[in-house]
Amino acid sequence: MAEWNAYYRNEDDEEEQEEGEQSGEYKVTGRDSLVFLVDASKEMFIKEEDGKPSNFDMTMQVVRSVYTSKITSSYRDLVALVFYGTEQSKNPRNSFKHVYVYHDLDEPGAKRVQEVDELRGSKGAQLAAKTMGSGETSLGDALWCCANLYSDIKLRLSHKRLMIFTCRDDPHEGDSVKDRQGRTKASDLRDTGVIINLMHLMKPGGFDVSLYFRDIITPPEDESDLGLQLEPCAKLEDLQNRVRAKEKKKRVLNRLNLCLGEGINVAVGVYSTAVPARKPPPIKLYRETNEPVRSKTRVFHTQTGSLLLPSELKKAQVYGKKQIVMETDEVDSIKKFEDPGMFLIGFKPMEKLKLHHHVRPAVFLYPEEDDVKGSSCLFSALLKRCSERNMFALCRFTARRNYSPRFVALVPQEEESDEGKGQITPAGFNVIYLPFADDIRTLDAPQLPCASQEQVDKMKQIVTKLRFKYRSDAFENPAIQQHFRNLEALALDMVAPEDIEDLIMPKVDQIDTRLGPLVQEFKDLVYPANYNPETKPAAKRKTADNGGGAEKKPKVELPEDELRAHVQNSTLGKLTVPVLKDACKKFGVRTTGTKKQELIDALIAQLSS
Amino acid sequence: TVWWNQSSALVLCMDVGFSMSNSAPGEEPPFELAKKVIQKFVQRQVFAETKDEMALVLFGTDSTKNPLEQDGQYQNITVHRNLMIPDFELLEEIANQIHPESQQADWLDALVVCMDLLKKQTEGKKYDRLVIVLLTDLCTQASPDELDIIIDNLKTAGITLQFFLPFPAGDDEEGGGDGDRGGSGHPGAGKGLSREQEQGLDMVKHVMLSLDEEDGLDEIYSFRNALEQLCMFKRIERRPTAWPCQLTIGSSLSIRIVGYKAVMDERLKKTWITVDAQTNKRDDVKRETVYCLDDDNETEVQKEDIIQGFRYGSDIVPFSKVDQDQMKYKHDGKCFAVLGFTKQSNIHRHQFIGNQVIKVFAPKDDEHAGVALSALIRALDELNMVAIVRYAYDRRCNPQVGAAFPCIKQHYECLMYIQLPFMEDLSHFTFPSLENKKFVPTEAQLSAVDSLIDSMMLVEKDESGEQKDMLKVHHIPNPAFQRHFQCLHHRAVNPGTPLPPMEPWLKAALERPEVISERCQAPLEEVKRKFPLTAVEKKKQLKTSAQIFGKDTGEPDAKKAKGDEEEEDYNLADIAEGSVTSVRSTAAVIVFIFFCLVVVTPVSFPVCQQLTHRIEQLLSNKNTHYYMKSITCIQAFREQSVKLGKADLYNSYLQSLKRSIPNRGLEVFWDLLVQGMISLFAQGFRIFPPPFSSLEMTCNFYAISAKEEVAAPTTEDTGDVDDLVCDLYFYLTALFWS
């Protein structure tokens, strides 16, 4: 059993775990920043007849969800919320009229989430009317004000984005001076590296991007005018998806060459699209002041007490009672096979890619035209032909320096778009990590009778009753959600944390109702009358009949001579962890670790000396 | 044909008699080959750290040492090592103490000694397998009298036999292993066997067939054949652990199941420990962590005074372990509960998460569960659907969501569980479409790619129409482990010598199969011709200031050609030029600010503020492109300040900017700025009139004489930024004296 546990991070041990070398690490190069510039004109507050939320309300919901998702996934990003077209003005030097900086650029926190919440719903609309009101519009001033927000930040920003939420395609209603000012300011902002996106919302008669906003926004990455073809967002879900797609910068894990052969290198970027989100590690605080403390680790000699330099240390492993010592740089050199890159081995038909050949989350590959000119064309040709011929490319992949190579399957993925609403899947290769022989275990499959067609058909009825359309973004992680709700409650002095809905809990009642008598019918077909799957089988699994002795009964103490015999014959590994722990206690062995190998090493060190 | 995957007791029984040293000229004697086989065997076991125990019995030894020796029986047989877990000592003993000896012994006698050893030393303990491995050339006459009794005893004791002989046992030698790689060419196969050997072989076959009628002969290997298959250390052993649970659908339908990890991203079990370089002792090294406040004094804080907190965005919330445990998400523990069913096509393979695949069976003693599970598996298979399940390993582990796929094989059926992402795990990126005119490949290009794919197909139909996969990567052992063990073994056995190079077979295993390499040469050349690929050396370098300042229309590539050095080595002349053009340039907004406002009215505070804001804005992008823009702004600022005779604002801004350089990590920018200023001197621009500083004037003076030799000054220590003016002074003085 211990073995299973080893792979499940125990929540509490998380901080002790060494940084996983999983694919999800980025080099930190600066903070991302995002400014929501929201139109607060009267039009934004018009309620739809069918009870749908107003554009303003929808926007606030999106802002809130971005705030909370930033808190959960990337709290160091800076976010701001600015309204334009307001009656009241509020900005750092109050030099701009009709611009209301609700939140300036900062890390989102609990208070801000609450403040955005206050702007939601009909109460929110009232509050907005009271505090900000609706007034004149000058996009130029609004953008200028946002520019100041950026320049007031003394931190290094790696990615700057500004999203305009509006339902008015002609904000200045023909005032050409204001129009020009807006355009100038927008181009200033773009010049300083700010990417401006438009989140245009429903407007009676349709939203005409070409009327004005085409000159404001950052042109899309490709020339196909992707951004302009978009329909305005009518649904919250669409808006949320659109914002989510833009909100995060595509971060390349690394850029490297896909080498087809001598001198044929296609530059590619590796992106990770699905990485398990983890609860962030705890921070150590000083009890008196709650301020974070820093930790300093020193390595010194036990006897002399003098500090040890890295050159005075070596690395070692123990195998078969023998300590094998290496220099630190030798340890690194063992890991190194080749420089980072991808090397094409050959092609295989897709059916050769086995479903169960899964060892790690996949990554995504997209050409980097900026590194090697011509990459996109060759990449595109490979993609096209692989996709049409239903092939995958087999490659050897070294992700980073001093990483050992792995074999990967490059599976083609064609672009898919949703009737003008945006990209569902981008074109590129999904990189599927393939297992080595060591990763595949030999199992003894039990020989059991198969079901009859009648039994299968009954189960098919059950399966059909419980069909649903799976969407990968439908389930939230209850453990992480709970953690943040708890923090939220503590941060805001709430009495109790908000309840979370555990979305991965089976809806048992609904299932039962849907299935009705089918369950009993199925059980009658497969189970005999007296069979109860809930109870444990009568004969409890007995792993050792008797000879195993002490090792199966942790309560019984292991006699010293037996332990010594185990040490002598290197059979300590046969003992269970509790027995080993007991033995450590008994012989006064100091143990820092809890891993089996550490206990064994400690015992050997103690008893063989 | 997996030799021993489970915990077993094994006796290696090796013939060291004199005939083992005989060999045809140019061939390795059987003794050496047999010794290598044993070495590889033991190596695998040592690194696999299996709990398997091993004994070593030698026969044909000059001396006799075994429990059965009596009245001249069982002579020349030595029990070298009793049953215990193999270690490096054993490896060293094999390397140093086992030599060819000059006697001969009956291999059947040796077998009996081994059986006796196994019987006595395994008594009262449980082993999954008992194995005797015999390595001999069969040159000694063996007496067949008691053969049947021996066979009976082997059967009752449940002992498995394996023979390793210097020659192949049968006509076809494909027998052992899967025969995936290698396995051709067996020297010695055609050599005539002696009468003793033929008799011996007949006896061996008789024994093996009596023990296992069907596959008995598969357990007879030739030395060479064994060496080829043993060259990979045994996989790191991980015995699958059963995870019993119930699959539930709703509240009243449950099926008993057992899960096993079937595929798992294996890591090395052991981590490196740190030892003292002098003594090689771990205990001599102590690691201590202290905590301190983030103040100037680095005030140390006692461990007891530390509490834990978590970040909630910008807030840090103190949250004790106790509270955390009390408030954390709790659930009912172990479960495998169906949430619903969905089409397989709704599950995207690239969204699989986690690092394992779990196979789910019914318990082997519960056929009712077997039938129920089989019904589910087949139903899913026929409908092309999967079950979406909530899976929790136990109470301590957080639950996951995943898909259970039906899997129907010839010999068994199971569900395969793979974890799927939570909403929090996904990042949805949009990428520009590749259907871009610039990138769409031509027909000729596509056909070049087609021929490449054809030439590089790893799966082909052979003559019999069966598909043959040339490279099954899941049969290749993880090279990281192999290399790791190779080096450890080397260091353990040959301390003090440098690490060996990578083993050739391992290198070869990671390469393209040779057939493919040869076949794809021509198509690769064609691809090379059809797809021009030009590496953009460092894309930033291309952006010389001329481009940045929008002046690159006239003289396109002259500057680009120069930009081949490091990106910091900006062409000084360019910067100087840039500053000149900037005054009239169209690009920078600074011009707008200055000409519309500054030139008309005297430099006023708000305008300067606008400008410095602008500079700060530019500087917040750590990118040479923006640095250059900021430098243009600063130079314009200076120029305009000078024109209007108001140097104080400029000077104070520059001072404050300089102070902030180290904190903001803008050293590179500062270097560029300094270089830019120097080049202004060098080219003798008259933009530093008297009011600035006398030092600068001095510089200006020197600069004129140093005109031709302008080169980038290399600032050695970017961490400590010297005063701009002083820098210039020293640089220019140096030029003057040189």
mmCIF file with all atom_site columns, C-alpha atoms in Angstrom, chain A residues 487-561:
data_model
loop_
_atom_site.group_PDB
_atom_site.id
_atom_site.type_symbol
_atom_site.label_atom_id
_atom_site.label_alt_id
_atom_site.label_comp_id
_atom_site.label_asym_id
_atom_site.label_entity_id
_atom_site.label_seq_id
_atom_site.pdbx_PDB_ins_code
_atom_site.Cartn_x
_atom_site.Cartn_y
_atom_site.Cartn_z
_atom_site.occupancy
_atom_site.B_iso_or_equiv
_atom_site.pdbx_formal_charge
_atom_site.auth_seq_id
_atom_site.auth_comp_id
_atom_site.auth_asym_id
_atom_site.auth_atom_id
_atom_site.pdbx_PDB_model_num
ATOM 1  C CA . LEU A 1 487 ? -8.613  31.788  2.628   1.00 0.00 ? 487 LEU A CA 1
ATOM 2  C CA . GLU A 1 488 ? -11.242 34.135  1.311   1.00 0.00 ? 488 GLU A CA 1
ATOM 3  C CA . ALA A 1 489 ? -13.280 33.715  4.478   1.00 0.00 ? 489 ALA A CA 1
ATOM 4  C CA . LEU A 1 490 ? -10.236 34.376  6.644   1.00 0.00 ? 490 LEU A CA 1
ATOM 5  C CA . ALA A 1 491 ? -9.088  37.309  4.561   1.00 0.00 ? 491 ALA A CA 1
ATOM 6  C CA . LEU A 1 492 ? -12.502 38.961  4.649   1.00 0.00 ? 492 LEU A CA 1
ATOM 7  C CA . ASP A 1 493 ? -13.333 38.023  8.232   1.00 0.00 ? 493 ASP A CA 1
ATOM 8  C CA . MET A 1 494 ? -16.329 36.070  7.109   1.00 0.00 ? 494 MET A CA 1
ATOM 9  C CA . VAL A 1 495 ? -18.047 33.879  9.682   1.00 0.00 ? 495 VAL A CA 1
ATOM 10 C CA . ALA A 1 496 ? -17.743 30.773  7.566   1.00 0.00 ? 496 ALA A CA 1
ATOM 11 C CA . PRO A 1 497 ? -16.381 30.053  4.137   1.00 0.00 ? 497 PRO A CA 1
ATOM 12 C CA . GLU A 1 498 ? -18.819 29.977  1.283   1.00 0.00 ? 498 GLU A CA 1
ATOM 13 C CA . ASP A 1 499 ? -19.952 26.477  0.452   1.00 0.00 ? 499 ASP A CA 1
ATOM 14 C CA . ILE A 1 500 ? -18.424 24.950  -2.585  1.00 0.00 ? 500 ILE A CA 1
ATOM 15 C CA . GLU A 1 501 ? -20.231 22.665  -4.896  1.00 0.00 ? 501 GLU A CA 1
ATOM 16 C CA . ASP A 1 502 ? -18.353 19.423  -5.309  1.00 0.00 ? 502 ASP A CA 1
ATOM 17 C CA . LEU A 1 503 ? -18.899 18.992  -9.013  1.00 0.00 ? 503 LEU A CA 1
ATOM 18 C CA . ILE A 1 504 ? -17.226 15.617  -9.152  1.00 0.00 ? 504 ILE A CA 1
ATOM 19 C CA . MET A 1 505 ? -19.645 14.114  -6.658  1.00 0.00 ? 505 MET A CA 1
ATOM 20 C CA . PRO A 1 506 ? -22.016 11.736  -8.439  1.00 0.00 ? 506 PRO A CA 1
ATOM 21 C CA . LYS A 1 507 ? -25.544 13.048  -8.398  1.00 0.00 ? 507 LYS A CA 1
ATOM 22 C CA . VAL A 1 508 ? -26.794 9.855   -6.849  1.00 0.00 ? 508 VAL A CA 1
ATOM 23 C CA . ASP A 1 509 ? -30.439 10.798  -6.520  1.00 0.00 ? 509 ASP A CA 1
ATOM 24 C CA . GLN A 1 510 ? -30.698 11.886  -10.118 1.00 0.00 ? 510 GLN A CA 1
ATOM 25 C CA . ILE A 1 511 ? -28.939 8.753   -11.264 1.00 0.00 ? 511 ILE A CA 1
ATOM 26 C CA . ASP A 1 512 ? -31.270 6.564   -9.239  1.00 0.00 ? 512 ASP A CA 1
ATOM 27 C CA . THR A 1 513 ? -34.372 8.260   -10.601 1.00 0.00 ? 513 THR A CA 1
ATOM 28 C CA . ARG A 1 514 ? -33.156 8.094   -14.164 1.00 0.00 ? 514 ARG A CA 1
ATOM 29 C CA . LEU A 1 515 ? -32.307 4.432   -13.892 1.00 0.00 ? 515 LEU A CA 1
ATOM 30 C CA . GLY A 1 516 ? -35.451 3.398   -12.066 1.00 0.00 ? 516 GLY A CA 1
ATOM 31 C CA . PRO A 1 517 ? -35.993 -0.361  -12.196 1.00 0.00 ? 517 PRO A CA 1
ATOM 32 C CA . LEU A 1 518 ? -33.049 -0.936  -14.555 1.00 0.00 ? 518 LEU A CA 1
ATOM 33 C CA . VAL A 1 519 ? -30.621 -1.383  -11.674 1.00 0.00 ? 519 VAL A CA 1
ATOM 34 C CA . GLN A 1 520 ? -32.609 -4.208  -10.117 1.00 0.00 ? 520 GLN A CA 1
ATOM 35 C CA . GLU A 1 521 ? -33.118 -5.820  -13.500 1.00 0.00 ? 521 GLU A CA 1
ATOM 36 C CA . PHE A 1 522 ? -29.405 -5.747  -14.153 1.00 0.00 ? 522 PHE A CA 1
ATOM 37 C CA . LYS A 1 523 ? -28.568 -7.088  -10.717 1.00 0.00 ? 523 LYS A CA 1
ATOM 38 C CA . ASP A 1 524 ? -31.038 -9.931  -11.190 1.00 0.00 ? 524 ASP A CA 1
ATOM 39 C CA . LEU A 1 525 ? -29.259 -10.802 -14.405 1.00 0.00 ? 525 LEU A CA 1
ATOM 40 C CA . VAL A 1 526 ? -25.709 -10.825 -13.049 1.00 0.00 ? 526 VAL A CA 1
ATOM 41 C CA . TYR A 1 527 ? -25.806 -11.436 -9.302  1.00 0.00 ? 527 TYR A CA 1
ATOM 42 C CA . PRO A 1 528 ? -27.187 -14.511 -7.514  1.00 0.00 ? 528 PRO A CA 1
ATOM 43 C CA . ALA A 1 529 ? -29.814 -13.873 -4.861  1.00 0.00 ? 529 ALA A CA 1
ATOM 44 C CA . ASN A 1 530 ? -27.523 -14.036 -1.845  1.00 0.00 ? 530 ASN A CA 1
ATOM 45 C CA . TYR A 1 531 ? -24.702 -11.994 -3.347  1.00 0.00 ? 531 TYR A CA 1
ATOM 46 C CA . ASN A 1 532 ? -23.816 -8.687  -1.828  1.00 0.00 ? 532 ASN A CA 1
ATOM 47 C CA . PRO A 1 533 ? -21.026 -6.743  -3.499  1.00 0.00 ? 533 PRO A CA 1
ATOM 48 C CA . GLU A 1 534 ? -20.860 -4.330  -0.577  1.00 0.00 ? 534 GLU A CA 1
ATOM 49 C CA . THR A 1 535 ? -19.508 -6.859  1.887   1.00 0.00 ? 535 THR A CA 1
ATOM 50 C CA . LYS A 1 536 ? -15.933 -7.904  1.839   1.00 0.00 ? 536 LYS A CA 1
ATOM 51 C CA . PRO A 1 537 ? -15.283 -11.397 0.546   1.00 0.00 ? 537 PRO A CA 1
ATOM 52 C CA . ALA A 1 538 ? -15.401 -13.984 3.297   1.00 0.00 ? 538 ALA A CA 1
ATOM 53 C CA . ALA A 1 539 ? -11.837 -15.134 2.996   1.00 0.00 ? 539 ALA A CA 1
ATOM 54 C CA . LYS A 1 540 ? -9.668  -12.175 3.736   1.00 0.00 ? 540 LYS A CA 1
ATOM 55 C CA . ARG A 1 541 ? -6.605  -12.057 1.650   1.00 0.00 ? 541 ARG A CA 1
ATOM 56 C CA . LYS A 1 542 ? -3.816  -13.654 3.544   1.00 0.00 ? 542 LYS A CA 1
ATOM 57 C CA . THR A 1 543 ? -0.567  -12.832 1.961   1.00 0.00 ? 543 THR A CA 1
ATOM 58 C CA . ALA A 1 544 ? 1.689   -15.011 4.031   1.00 0.00 ? 544 ALA A CA 1
ATOM 59 C CA . ASP A 1 545 ? 0.596   -18.240 5.622   1.00 0.00 ? 545 ASP A CA 1
ATOM 60 C CA . ASN A 1 546 ? 2.998   -18.255 8.503   1.00 0.00 ? 546 ASN A CA 1
ATOM 61 C CA . GLY A 1 547 ? 6.620   -18.257 7.520   1.00 0.00 ? 547 GLY A CA 1
ATOM 62 C CA . GLY A 1 548 ? 6.682   -14.503 6.918   1.00 0.00 ? 548 GLY A CA 1
ATOM 63 C CA . GLY A 1 549 ? 6.536   -14.160 10.687  1.00 0.00 ? 549 GLY A CA 1
ATOM 64 C CA . ALA A 1 550 ? 7.110   -10.785 12.211  1.00 0.00 ? 550 ALA A CA 1
ATOM 65 C CA . GLU A 1 551 ? 6.904   -8.823  9.025   1.00 0.00 ? 551 GLU A CA 1
ATOM 66 C CA . LYS A 1 552 ? 3.181   -9.268  8.704   1.00 0.00 ? 552 LYS A CA 1
ATOM 67 C CA . LYS A 1 553 ? 2.414   -8.400  12.285  1.00 0.00 ? 553 LYS A CA 1
ATOM 68 C CA . PRO A 1 554 ? 3.680   -4.956  13.000  1.00 0.00 ? 554 PRO A CA 1
ATOM 69 C CA . LYS A 1 555 ? 2.649   -5.209  16.640  1.00 0.00 ? 555 LYS A CA 1
ATOM 70 C CA . VAL A 1 556 ? 5.123   -7.956  17.301  1.00 0.00 ? 556 VAL A CA 1
ATOM 71 C CA . GLU A 1 557 ? 8.535   -6.528  17.931  1.00 0.00 ? 557 GLU A CA 1
ATOM 72 C CA . LEU A 1 558 ? 11.329  -7.787  15.850  1.00 0.00 ? 558 LEU A CA 1
ATOM 73 C CA . PRO A 1 559 ? 14.022  -9.513  17.900  1.00 0.00 ? 559 PRO A CA 1
ATOM 74 C CA . GLU A 1 560 ? 17.407  -7.923  17.607  1.00 0.00 ? 560 GLU A CA 1
ATOM 75 C CA . ASP A 1 561 ? 19.184  -10.954 16.193  1.00 0.00 ? 561 ASP A CA 1
#
